[in-house]
Amino acid sequence: MSKTFTGVVPPVLTPFTAADHPEDLTSLPTIDHAALRTQARRLIDAGVHALFALGSSAEAVFLTREQRREVIESVVAEAKGEVPVIAGVIDTATPRVLQLVGDAVEAGVDGLVATAPFYVRTHPKEITEHFRRIHAAAPELPLFAYNIPVSVHVPLAVDTLMELAADGVIAGIKDSGGVDGYTRAVVEARNERGLDDFTVLTGSEMTVDLAYLAGVDGVVPGLGNVDPVSYVELHNLLVQRDFEAAAKLQTKINKLFRIATIGDPARMGGSSAGLGGFKAALVHLGVFPAGVMAPPHQPLNDQELALIAQIVDEAQVREP
Amino acid sequence: MSKTFTGVVPPVLTPFTAADHPEDLTSLPTIDHAALRTQARRLIDAGVHALFALGSSAEAVFLTREQRREVIESVVAEAKGEVPVIAGVIDTATPRVLQLVGDAVEAGVDGLVATAPFYVRTHPKEITEHFRRIHAAAPELPLFAYNIPVSVHVPLAVDTLMELAADGVIAGIKDSGGVDGYTRAVVEARNERGLDDFTVLTGSEMTVDLAYLAGVDGVVPGLGNVDPVSYVELHNLLVQRDFEAAAKLQTKINKLFRIATIGDPARMGGSSAGLGGFKAALVHLGVFPAGVMAPPHQPLNDQELALIAQIVDEAQVREP
Amino acid sequence: MSKTFTGVVPPVLTPFTAADHPEDLTSLPTIDHAALRTQARRLIDAGVHALFALGSSAEAVFLTREQRREVIESVVAEAKGEVPVIAGVIDTATPRVLQLVGDAVEAGVDGLVATAPFYVRTHPKEITEHFRRIHAAAPELPLFAYNIPVSVHVPLAVDTLMELAADGVIAGIKDSGGVDGYTRAVVEARNERGLDDFTVLTGSEMTVDLAYLAGVDGVVPGLGNVDPVSYVELHNLLVQRDFEAAAKLQTKINKLFRIATIGDPARMGGSSAGLGGFKAALVHLGVFPAGVMAPPHQPLNDQELALIAQIVDEAQVREP
Amino acid sequence: MSKTFTGVVPPVLTPFTAADHPEDLTSLPTIDHAALRTQARRLIDAGVHALFALGSSAEAVFLTREQRREVIESVVAEAKGEVPVIAGVIDTATPRVLQLVGDAVEAGVDGLVATAPFYVRTHPKEITEHFRRIHAAAPELPLFAYNIPVSVHVPLAVDTLMELAADGVIAGIKDSGGVDGYTRAVVEARNERGLDDFTVLTGSEMTVDLAYLAGVDGVVPGLGNVDPVSYVELHNLLVQRDFEAAAKLQTKINKLFRIATIGDPARMGGSSAGLGGFKAALVHLGVFPAGVMAPPHQPLNDQELALIAQIVDEAQVREP
């Protein structure tokens, strides 16, 4: 198994069309598949190396099983084999994840990303069995373990990862833990054990330069939805080992990240502010018709939207 | 809306039949509906006041949407209107919960229990909107807010509850927070605001006497699956305000709770040990044919099962 | 060793005189020993069963070693042997706690209260050694283990407590954990092992009735500084096993507790709001000349002080 | 104020002589000042740029006030002005920290490091006042804010730091938070605001290369006690911007860090294992006569000591 998912692998956001009757609380927004494909195409044109559908920033856990399948189908259809597509199968526990795996396989994905079980707090032995069963259900697809303690409330132990990697259960990790030493430790453990095909992707979009210096193989940047060209450029600098230039570009990119922090914490949570900022930027850039999020996300107000537009303008985002 | 769910409302465990080929990791256990109905009947015969299907201890988050619906159907069929049935609609976010609400309504439940959204960390305003949308989708059914920070990682603020209660959105709370002052504070806030119909149920099965003294209306005891007769007796003592006798009985019941702590923490998590202990006890009592749990739960070993059987024998559990 | 510390054991607040030059940041408030003795006398006159000096609400960790010793001396001098005095020896690790133990012994206390080490996260074996060394330094004094995970960030395991109790190291626990089942579990473990002299005190001032029903021996109520008469009355009702009347009185007392939640969370932390509320109430009642707290506590503003005065008036606090 | 503390600033460990009667629990180990000065000299000879006395790894919170002062005196005496000495003034709250500040100033330190208050959970406004008062007590000395949420249980907000830096209260930060984006965010905020003299030191000894790429000014490596030569070499490579070579050396250094993880977690906490490993290595290298730690730290056993010696031998630590 060679490394399929390296480089810039943006987690494609899921655009929505506003509910027909927003004042009716039972009326829900629907997926805007045209906008989804527009964005997938835009990312491919920017030179990204793969697409990640149904990540956390795709509002995966806000989507029904049917919607999740549709999202994969649209992304796969647009990718046309030009870039591989990896899909999140994020759910509370094994039986439900296995359903999602079946759907994803049928929809034609090239790889899978799964978290540890959540809601119920789990033991390393339970986590291990969880991944073994997922792999058994789709043995032909590379499976990535998704380390995201902020959501799952338990980190994936390095030893657990290495055991699963050595047994051929997982092909890599998508690390959204944000902890300095952890990513480094995973890379060093991989290298010491000669597990050369084990892929390490960082989800920390503001420290990509550091992660590459530590030895990761790629990045899954939510902000890459807004400025994919810069992330591809950053990757190229890092592949050329020009860390000085990369650090400068990273700092420039990070100014754009302020769009994810404009939403008022008195009125909404971090997900509403962050995704709302990303989506508002894509509306401002003309990519998404609407910045709608799945409920119960809270919308940004006009003042916040204006501020985001200003930050996007200042960043001079280049279109592919 | 008068109080429908008070008294002893056990969260009915979900029994499974072992997978046909357990050595095949893609082969999953299936729900044993006969055993499920046997247990529902046993609980009704013991005098419980309502049944709670698809709670956390029912392994709800380990069940597929289809399985969840089947569980409700079996419980409702067995209850035959003799006692009301309330069902958990526990899922990550609003759209998926609304699907479960629709299923539960069709399956004929008499009430709903929902947590705050999880996986994504949420804001009080998002939590409020979540419950408002659930209520809008099933306005005729009493909706209980489920406070379970160990799973959802955010407590439900007392003010949020009172706002939702005053607006007729929620009919009560199922409190599994385990915090002394919180349950008390909810009861006192309810009383001060004259929200007399707001029902407070505790999920703390080892301190039912204390919770009733604090003013709760009932209890949702996981251990009530094993010894429903004692919990009904405990309720009756508490309704008669015989707190001394209740405390003695509570302490006697708590000895039985040791069955939930036998599983070796080196080999399994708290859910495997706890549910495994409950199910093993029901096997020993002849109620469940098997103690199988949904994956990735880890099984108890023979030595642990023997110890659990011994504790059950010592407790002299009375059958209805 | 019979039980010395049972019943109502209020943690005596430490009053301060404002710094001479508050605008000079190097000028600190000083202890108002006259007010401290006035309050100690007031509590004794109200009928409390013992005094707890240098608890968390005494701002013990804000006091220098010299100040701590002076506080004990004042409280012991005022107690005159009429009630026993127990003193906190709260510090980060063993060597510093042993210094405080020496000081407390010299100052004539009748018992000691120590937490697990903090700042450095500790292991049960380290916690056990910590208490063993404290007991070795003052073997003649009853030593209470102080369970306060909100400050120490680790709970005291029931098994650890029982091991230390069986070995005669600790005489009891002061439990400020606030968790339903924990206090119950400690009491039940004590009773099962026949450790009859092991004293359990709750620090949860809003659920004293529940804790007594669970079997505790007494309460350490911060709010008892403001309304000691009611806490003594509550204790008496509970000793008479009149739980109904006790619950009614508890709910009445809890209305007064609102004084601890008036401080604006946008401007101060919970300690400033809580202690500030208690001290402001004592100023309003004419017991303390000033409501000053040790830095970096933030002061309440005039509007907040007025609100607290109003709550105190409504509560009709009875003086001894 | 120019930058005084940059480059390699190791937190000097505090060596102890075993208690005279270790079987007597009241007999405590004493500081081995000769060994302390030997180590300080060894670090200076290795080319470190400054010395940090009384950091967390110096067991500062295990030392009495008198011992802390003696430690500073020894380190200052050995430094002889060849390198500057910065001292930790780590304590629970402002009044006690101010005592330590006075002692440190008298003992002749060149800078101070303070954490936010701990034990009592604090508010940003309280943290700000805490640092303002410390600075007011020693306005001539550069004051570093110590970000160490694992001990203090609250991170220092970037905005709080920038406010204090702009007002001349703090001269820098020692960041032991271990979070990717945080260090980056502090550096970027400093640069955007033109606070060029604000010094950022990382405490993450395993990712120094990454931190320098992110723009920090130096490192406070506990492991630098064992292998100071390599850390100075690492610093030099990073100053020359040879990130590739630095990353290789960092990975080599990290193999040595395994000495901090040998202690059995069934028998001791992370501090005992970590400091025990460092001290055992210094014993093996002939620098410290004994590996004794302050109580209640637990000692490593012979097998663990042998393993640590082996790791040290494999690392071929170079002496200055």
JSON list of C-alpha atoms in Angstrom, two decimals, chain A residues 149-304:
[
{"chain": "A", "resi": 149, "resn": "PRO", "atom": "CA", "xyz": [-9.84, 15.02, 21.16]},
{"chain": "A", "resi": 150, "resn": "VAL", "atom": "CA", "xyz": [-11.81, 18.28, 21.22]},
{"chain": "A", "resi": 151, "resn": "SER", "atom": "CA", "xyz": [-14.76, 16.32, 19.78]},
{"chain": "A", "resi": 152, "resn": "VAL", "atom": "CA", "xyz": [-14.10, 12.75, 20.84]},
{"chain": "A", "resi": 153, "resn": "HIS", "atom": "CA", "xyz": [-12.64, 13.65, 24.24]},
{"chain": "A", "resi": 154, "resn": "VAL", "atom": "CA", "xyz": [-9.94, 11.00, 24.13]},
{"chain": "A", "resi": 155, "resn": "PRO", "atom": "CA", "xyz": [-6.63, 11.20, 22.25]},
{"chain": "A", "resi": 156, "resn": "LEU", "atom": "CA", "xyz": [-5.41, 8.27, 20.17]},
{"chain": "A", "resi": 157, "resn": "ALA", "atom": "CA", "xyz": [-2.37, 6.84, 21.95]},
{"chain": "A", "resi": 158, "resn": "VAL", "atom": "CA", "xyz": [0.79, 6.61, 19.82]},
{"chain": "A", "resi": 159, "resn": "ASP", "atom": "CA", "xyz": [1.19, 2.95, 20.76]},
{"chain": "A", "resi": 160, "resn": "THR", "atom": "CA", "xyz": [-2.37, 2.19, 19.66]},
{"chain": "A", "resi": 161, "resn": "LEU", "atom": "CA", "xyz": [-1.69, 3.83, 16.31]},
{"chain": "A", "resi": 162, "resn": "MET", "atom": "CA", "xyz": [1.53, 1.92, 15.79]},
{"chain": "A", "resi": 163, "resn": "GLU", "atom": "CA", "xyz": [-0.09, -1.40, 16.68]},
{"chain": "A", "resi": 164, "resn": "LEU", "atom": "CA", "xyz": [-2.87, -0.77, 14.16]},
{"chain": "A", "resi": 165, "resn": "ALA", "atom": "CA", "xyz": [-0.40, 0.44, 11.54]},
{"chain": "A", "resi": 166, "resn": "ALA", "atom": "CA", "xyz": [1.87, -2.59, 11.96]},
{"chain": "A", "resi": 167, "resn": "ASP", "atom": "CA", "xyz": [-1.14, -4.87, 11.53]},
{"chain": "A", "resi": 168, "resn": "GLY", "atom": "CA", "xyz": [-2.15, -3.11, 8.33]},
{"chain": "A", "resi": 169, "resn": "VAL", "atom": "CA", "xyz": [-5.40, -1.85, 9.84]},
{"chain": "A", "resi": 170, "resn": "ILE", "atom": "CA", "xyz": [-4.79, 1.87, 9.41]},
{"chain": "A", "resi": 171, "resn": "ALA", "atom": "CA", "xyz": [-2.86, 3.60, 6.64]},
{"chain": "A", "resi": 172, "resn": "GLY", "atom": "CA", "xyz": [-2.37, 6.88, 8.44]},
{"chain": "A", "resi": 173, "resn": "ILE", "atom": "CA", "xyz": [-3.59, 9.48, 10.84]},
{"chain": "A", "resi": 174, "resn": "LYS", "atom": "CA", "xyz": [-5.35, 12.77, 10.44]},
{"chain": "A", "resi": 175, "resn": "ASP", "atom": "CA", "xyz": [-4.20, 14.67, 13.50]},
{"chain": "A", "resi": 176, "resn": "SER", "atom": "CA", "xyz": [-6.34, 17.54, 14.70]},
{"chain": "A", "resi": 177, "resn": "GLY", "atom": "CA", "xyz": [-5.07, 17.39, 18.26]},
{"chain": "A", "resi": 178, "resn": "GLY", "atom": "CA", "xyz": [-3.09, 20.61, 18.00]},
{"chain": "A", "resi": 179, "resn": "VAL", "atom": "CA", "xyz": [-0.42, 19.39, 20.42]},
{"chain": "A", "resi": 180, "resn": "ASP", "atom": "CA", "xyz": [3.20, 20.12, 19.59]},
{"chain": "A", "resi": 181, "resn": "GLY", "atom": "CA", "xyz": [4.86, 16.99, 20.74]},
{"chain": "A", "resi": 182, "resn": "TYR", "atom": "CA", "xyz": [2.15, 14.54, 19.68]},
{"chain": "A", "resi": 183, "resn": "THR", "atom": "CA", "xyz": [2.53, 14.90, 15.91]},
{"chain": "A", "resi": 184, "resn": "ARG", "atom": "CA", "xyz": [6.32, 14.76, 16.34]},
{"chain": "A", "resi": 185, "resn": "ALA", "atom": "CA", "xyz": [6.00, 11.62, 18.46]},
{"chain": "A", "resi": 186, "resn": "VAL", "atom": "CA", "xyz": [3.82, 9.90, 15.85]},
{"chain": "A", "resi": 187, "resn": "VAL", "atom": "CA", "xyz": [6.28, 10.69, 13.07]},
{"chain": "A", "resi": 188, "resn": "GLU", "atom": "CA", "xyz": [9.25, 9.52, 15.15]},
{"chain": "A", "resi": 189, "resn": "ALA", "atom": "CA", "xyz": [7.49, 6.31, 16.20]},
{"chain": "A", "resi": 190, "resn": "ARG", "atom": "CA", "xyz": [6.63, 5.60, 12.56]},
{"chain": "A", "resi": 191, "resn": "ASN", "atom": "CA", "xyz": [10.19, 6.15, 11.45]},
{"chain": "A", "resi": 192, "resn": "GLU", "atom": "CA", "xyz": [11.72, 4.08, 14.22]},
{"chain": "A", "resi": 193, "resn": "ARG", "atom": "CA", "xyz": [9.51, 1.14, 13.38]},
{"chain": "A", "resi": 194, "resn": "GLY", "atom": "CA", "xyz": [10.10, 1.42, 9.65]},
{"chain": "A", "resi": 195, "resn": "LEU", "atom": "CA", "xyz": [6.40, 1.86, 8.91]},
{"chain": "A", "resi": 196, "resn": "ASP", "atom": "CA", "xyz": [7.30, 3.97, 5.90]},
{"chain": "A", "resi": 197, "resn": "ASP", "atom": "CA", "xyz": [3.88, 3.82, 4.27]},
{"chain": "A", "resi": 198, "resn": "PHE", "atom": "CA", "xyz": [2.11, 5.23, 7.32]},
{"chain": "A", "resi": 199, "resn": "THR", "atom": "CA", "xyz": [0.83, 8.68, 6.35]},
{"chain": "A", "resi": 200, "resn": "VAL", "atom": "CA", "xyz": [0.66, 11.53, 8.83]},
{"chain": "A", "resi": 201, "resn": "LEU", "atom": "CA", "xyz": [-1.61, 14.44, 7.98]},
{"chain": "A", "resi": 202, "resn": "THR", "atom": "CA", "xyz": [-1.96, 17.48, 10.20]},
{"chain": "A", "resi": 203, "resn": "GLY", "atom": "CA", "xyz": [-5.24, 19.29, 10.63]},
{"chain": "A", "resi": 204, "resn": "SER", "atom": "CA", "xyz": [-3.53, 22.35, 12.14]},
{"chain": "A", "resi": 205, "resn": "GLU", "atom": "CA", "xyz": [-3.86, 24.82, 9.33]},
{"chain": "A", "resi": 206, "resn": "MET", "atom": "CA", "xyz": [-1.90, 27.59, 11.07]},
{"chain": "A", "resi": 207, "resn": "THR", "atom": "CA", "xyz": [1.27, 25.58, 11.68]},
{"chain": "A", "resi": 208, "resn": "VAL", "atom": "CA", "xyz": [1.69, 23.61, 8.47]},
{"chain": "A", "resi": 209, "resn": "ASP", "atom": "CA", "xyz": [5.30, 24.71, 8.13]},
{"chain": "A", "resi": 210, "resn": "LEU", "atom": "CA", "xyz": [6.13, 23.37, 11.57]},
{"chain": "A", "resi": 211, "resn": "ALA", "atom": "CA", "xyz": [4.34, 20.10, 10.93]},
{"chain": "A", "resi": 212, "resn": "TYR", "atom": "CA", "xyz": [6.22, 19.50, 7.68]},
{"chain": "A", "resi": 213, "resn": "LEU", "atom": "CA", "xyz": [9.50, 20.23, 9.44]},
{"chain": "A", "resi": 214, "resn": "ALA", "atom": "CA", "xyz": [8.43, 17.60, 11.98]},
{"chain": "A", "resi": 215, "resn": "GLY", "atom": "CA", "xyz": [7.95, 15.17, 9.10]},
{"chain": "A", "resi": 216, "resn": "VAL", "atom": "CA", "xyz": [4.26, 15.04, 8.20]},
{"chain": "A", "resi": 217, "resn": "ASP", "atom": "CA", "xyz": [3.12, 14.08, 4.73]},
{"chain": "A", "resi": 218, "resn": "GLY", "atom": "CA", "xyz": [0.37, 16.59, 4.22]},
{"chain": "A", "resi": 219, "resn": "VAL", "atom": "CA", "xyz": [-2.27, 18.86, 5.62]},
{"chain": "A", "resi": 220, "resn": "VAL", "atom": "CA", "xyz": [-6.08, 18.94, 5.87]},
{"chain": "A", "resi": 221, "resn": "PRO", "atom": "CA", "xyz": [-6.73, 22.68, 6.10]},
{"chain": "A", "resi": 222, "resn": "GLY", "atom": "CA", "xyz": [-10.26, 23.91, 6.68]},
{"chain": "A", "resi": 223, "resn": "LEU", "atom": "CA", "xyz": [-9.08, 27.35, 5.63]},
{"chain": "A", "resi": 224, "resn": "GLY", "atom": "CA", "xyz": [-7.92, 25.75, 2.38]},
{"chain": "A", "resi": 225, "resn": "ASN", "atom": "CA", "xyz": [-11.58, 26.00, 1.33]},
{"chain": "A", "resi": 226, "resn": "VAL", "atom": "CA", "xyz": [-11.14, 29.75, 1.17]},
{"chain": "A", "resi": 227, "resn": "ASP", "atom": "CA", "xyz": [-7.58, 30.05, -0.11]},
{"chain": "A", "resi": 228, "resn": "PRO", "atom": "CA", "xyz": [-6.52, 26.76, -1.69]},
{"chain": "A", "resi": 229, "resn": "VAL", "atom": "CA", "xyz": [-3.92, 28.41, -3.92]},
{"chain": "A", "resi": 230, "resn": "SER", "atom": "CA", "xyz": [-1.90, 29.60, -0.94]},
{"chain": "A", "resi": 231, "resn": "TYR", "atom": "CA", "xyz": [-1.96, 26.20, 0.71]},
{"chain": "A", "resi": 232, "resn": "VAL", "atom": "CA", "xyz": [-0.72, 24.52, -2.46]},
{"chain": "A", "resi": 233, "resn": "GLU", "atom": "CA", "xyz": [2.02, 27.14, -2.68]},
{"chain": "A", "resi": 234, "resn": "LEU", "atom": "CA", "xyz": [2.88, 26.53, 0.97]},
{"chain": "A", "resi": 235, "resn": "HIS", "atom": "CA", "xyz": [3.11, 22.81, 0.31]},
{"chain": "A", "resi": 236, "resn": "ASN", "atom": "CA", "xyz": [5.40, 23.37, -2.64]},
{"chain": "A", "resi": 237, "resn": "LEU", "atom": "CA", "xyz": [7.75, 25.56, -0.62]},
{"chain": "A", "resi": 238, "resn": "LEU", "atom": "CA", "xyz": [7.85, 22.92, 2.08]},
{"chain": "A", "resi": 239, "resn": "VAL", "atom": "CA", "xyz": [8.55, 20.11, -0.37]},
{"chain": "A", "resi": 240, "resn": "GLN", "atom": "CA", "xyz": [11.46, 22.22, -1.60]},
{"chain": "A", "resi": 241, "resn": "ARG", "atom": "CA", "xyz": [12.54, 22.53, 2.06]},
{"chain": "A", "resi": 242, "resn": "ASP", "atom": "CA", "xyz": [12.41, 26.32, 1.92]},
{"chain": "A", "resi": 243, "resn": "PHE", "atom": "CA", "xyz": [11.24, 26.69, 5.50]},
{"chain": "A", "resi": 244, "resn": "GLU", "atom": "CA", "xyz": [11.98, 30.40, 5.79]},
{"chain": "A", "resi": 245, "resn": "ALA", "atom": "CA", "xyz": [9.76, 31.29, 2.86]},
{"chain": "A", "resi": 246, "resn": "ALA", "atom": "CA", "xyz": [7.14, 28.82, 4.05]},
{"chain": "A", "resi": 247, "resn": "ALA", "atom": "CA", "xyz": [7.00, 30.40, 7.50]},
{"chain": "A", "resi": 248, "resn": "LYS", "atom": "CA", "xyz": [6.48, 33.82, 5.91]},
{"chain": "A", "resi": 249, "resn": "LEU", "atom": "CA", "xyz": [3.67, 32.53, 3.75]},
{"chain": "A", "resi": 250, "resn": "GLN", "atom": "CA", "xyz": [2.14, 30.71, 6.72]},
{"chain": "A", "resi": 251, "resn": "THR", "atom": "CA", "xyz": [2.02, 33.93, 8.71]},
{"chain": "A", "resi": 252, "resn": "LYS", "atom": "CA", "xyz": [0.37, 35.66, 5.78]},
{"chain": "A", "resi": 253, "resn": "ILE", "atom": "CA", "xyz": [-2.23, 32.90, 5.55]},
{"chain": "A", "resi": 254, "resn": "ASN", "atom": "CA", "xyz": [-2.87, 33.10, 9.27]},
{"chain": "A", "resi": 255, "resn": "LYS", "atom": "CA", "xyz": [-4.10, 36.68, 8.94]},
{"chain": "A", "resi": 256, "resn": "LEU", "atom": "CA", "xyz": [-6.94, 35.33, 6.84]},
{"chain": "A", "resi": 257, "resn": "PHE", "atom": "CA", "xyz": [-7.82, 32.88, 9.61]},
{"chain": "A", "resi": 258, "resn": "ARG", "atom": "CA", "xyz": [-9.27, 35.78, 11.58]},
{"chain": "A", "resi": 259, "resn": "ILE", "atom": "CA", "xyz": [-12.47, 35.24, 9.58]},
{"chain": "A", "resi": 260, "resn": "ALA", "atom": "CA", "xyz": [-13.09, 32.22, 11.80]},
{"chain": "A", "resi": 261, "resn": "THR", "atom": "CA", "xyz": [-13.12, 34.29, 14.99]},
{"chain": "A", "resi": 262, "resn": "ILE", "atom": "CA", "xyz": [-15.45, 37.18, 14.13]},
{"chain": "A", "resi": 263, "resn": "GLY", "atom": "CA", "xyz": [-18.72, 35.61, 15.31]},
{"chain": "A", "resi": 264, "resn": "ASP", "atom": "CA", "xyz": [-19.69, 36.97, 18.72]},
{"chain": "A", "resi": 265, "resn": "PRO", "atom": "CA", "xyz": [-19.10, 34.35, 21.45]},
{"chain": "A", "resi": 266, "resn": "ALA", "atom": "CA", "xyz": [-22.03, 35.83, 23.36]},
{"chain": "A", "resi": 267, "resn": "ARG", "atom": "CA", "xyz": [-24.29, 34.68, 20.57]},
{"chain": "A", "resi": 268, "resn": "MET", "atom": "CA", "xyz": [-22.78, 31.52, 19.15]},
{"chain": "A", "resi": 269, "resn": "GLY", "atom": "CA", "xyz": [-20.29, 28.70, 19.66]},
{"chain": "A", "resi": 270, "resn": "GLY", "atom": "CA", "xyz": [-16.93, 28.18, 18.00]},
{"chain": "A", "resi": 271, "resn": "SER", "atom": "CA", "xyz": [-18.34, 26.00, 15.25]},
{"chain": "A", "resi": 272, "resn": "SER", "atom": "CA", "xyz": [-20.88, 28.64, 14.19]},
{"chain": "A", "resi": 273, "resn": "ALA", "atom": "CA", "xyz": [-18.19, 31.32, 14.21]},
{"chain": "A", "resi": 274, "resn": "GLY", "atom": "CA", "xyz": [-15.61, 29.21, 12.41]},
{"chain": "A", "resi": 275, "resn": "LEU", "atom": "CA", "xyz": [-17.73, 27.57, 9.73]},
{"chain": "A", "resi": 276, "resn": "GLY", "atom": "CA", "xyz": [-19.81, 30.71, 9.44]},
{"chain": "A", "resi": 277, "resn": "GLY", "atom": "CA", "xyz": [-16.63, 32.67, 8.72]},
{"chain": "A", "resi": 278, "resn": "PHE", "atom": "CA", "xyz": [-15.43, 30.19, 6.10]},
{"chain": "A", "resi": 279, "resn": "LYS", "atom": "CA", "xyz": [-18.80, 30.10, 4.38]},
{"chain": "A", "resi": 280, "resn": "ALA", "atom": "CA", "xyz": [-19.23, 33.86, 4.50]},
{"chain": "A", "resi": 281, "resn": "ALA", "atom": "CA", "xyz": [-15.82, 34.21, 2.84]},
{"chain": "A", "resi": 282, "resn": "LEU", "atom": "CA", "xyz": [-16.88, 31.82, 0.08]},
{"chain": "A", "resi": 283, "resn": "VAL", "atom": "CA", "xyz": [-20.05, 33.83, -0.44]},
{"chain": "A", "resi": 284, "resn": "HIS", "atom": "CA", "xyz": [-17.99, 37.00, -0.66]},
{"chain": "A", "resi": 285, "resn": "LEU", "atom": "CA", "xyz": [-15.70, 35.29, -3.17]},
{"chain": "A", "resi": 286, "resn": "GLY", "atom": "CA", "xyz": [-18.70, 34.28, -5.27]},
{"chain": "A", "resi": 287, "resn": "VAL", "atom": "CA", "xyz": [-18.22, 30.56, -4.77]},
{"chain": "A", "resi": 288, "resn": "PHE", "atom": "CA", "xyz": [-21.20, 29.77, -2.54]},
{"chain": "A", "resi": 289, "resn": "PRO", "atom": "CA", "xyz": [-24.62, 31.37, -3.15]},
{"chain": "A", "resi": 290, "resn": "ALA", "atom": "CA", "xyz": [-25.38, 31.28, 0.59]},
{"chain": "A", "resi": 291, "resn": "GLY", "atom": "CA", "xyz": [-23.57, 30.94, 3.88]},
{"chain": "A", "resi": 292, "resn": "VAL", "atom": "CA", "xyz": [-26.28, 28.81, 5.49]},
{"chain": "A", "resi": 293, "resn": "MET", "atom": "CA", "xyz": [-25.24, 26.26, 8.13]},
{"chain": "A", "resi": 294, "resn": "ALA", "atom": "CA", "xyz": [-27.10, 23.23, 9.43]},
{"chain": "A", "resi": 295, "resn": "PRO", "atom": "CA", "xyz": [-29.11, 23.75, 12.62]},
{"chain": "A", "resi": 296, "resn": "PRO", "atom": "CA", "xyz": [-28.57, 24.46, 15.39]},
{"chain": "A", "resi": 297, "resn": "HIS", "atom": "CA", "xyz": [-25.69, 26.61, 14.09]},
{"chain": "A", "resi": 298, "resn": "GLN", "atom": "CA", "xyz": [-26.32, 30.32, 14.63]},
{"chain": "A", "resi": 299, "resn": "PRO", "atom": "CA", "xyz": [-25.92, 32.81, 11.75]},
{"chain": "A", "resi": 300, "resn": "LEU", "atom": "CA", "xyz": [-23.47, 35.70, 11.61]},
{"chain": "A", "resi": 301, "resn": "ASN", "atom": "CA", "xyz": [-24.99, 39.16, 11.51]},
{"chain": "A", "resi": 302, "resn": "ASP", "atom": "CA", "xyz": [-24.48, 41.87, 8.90]},
{"chain": "A", "resi": 303, "resn": "GLN", "atom": "CA", "xyz": [-21.76, 43.64, 10.82]},
{"chain": "A", "resi": 304, "resn": "GLU", "atom": "CA", "xyz": [-19.82, 40.42, 11.24]}
]
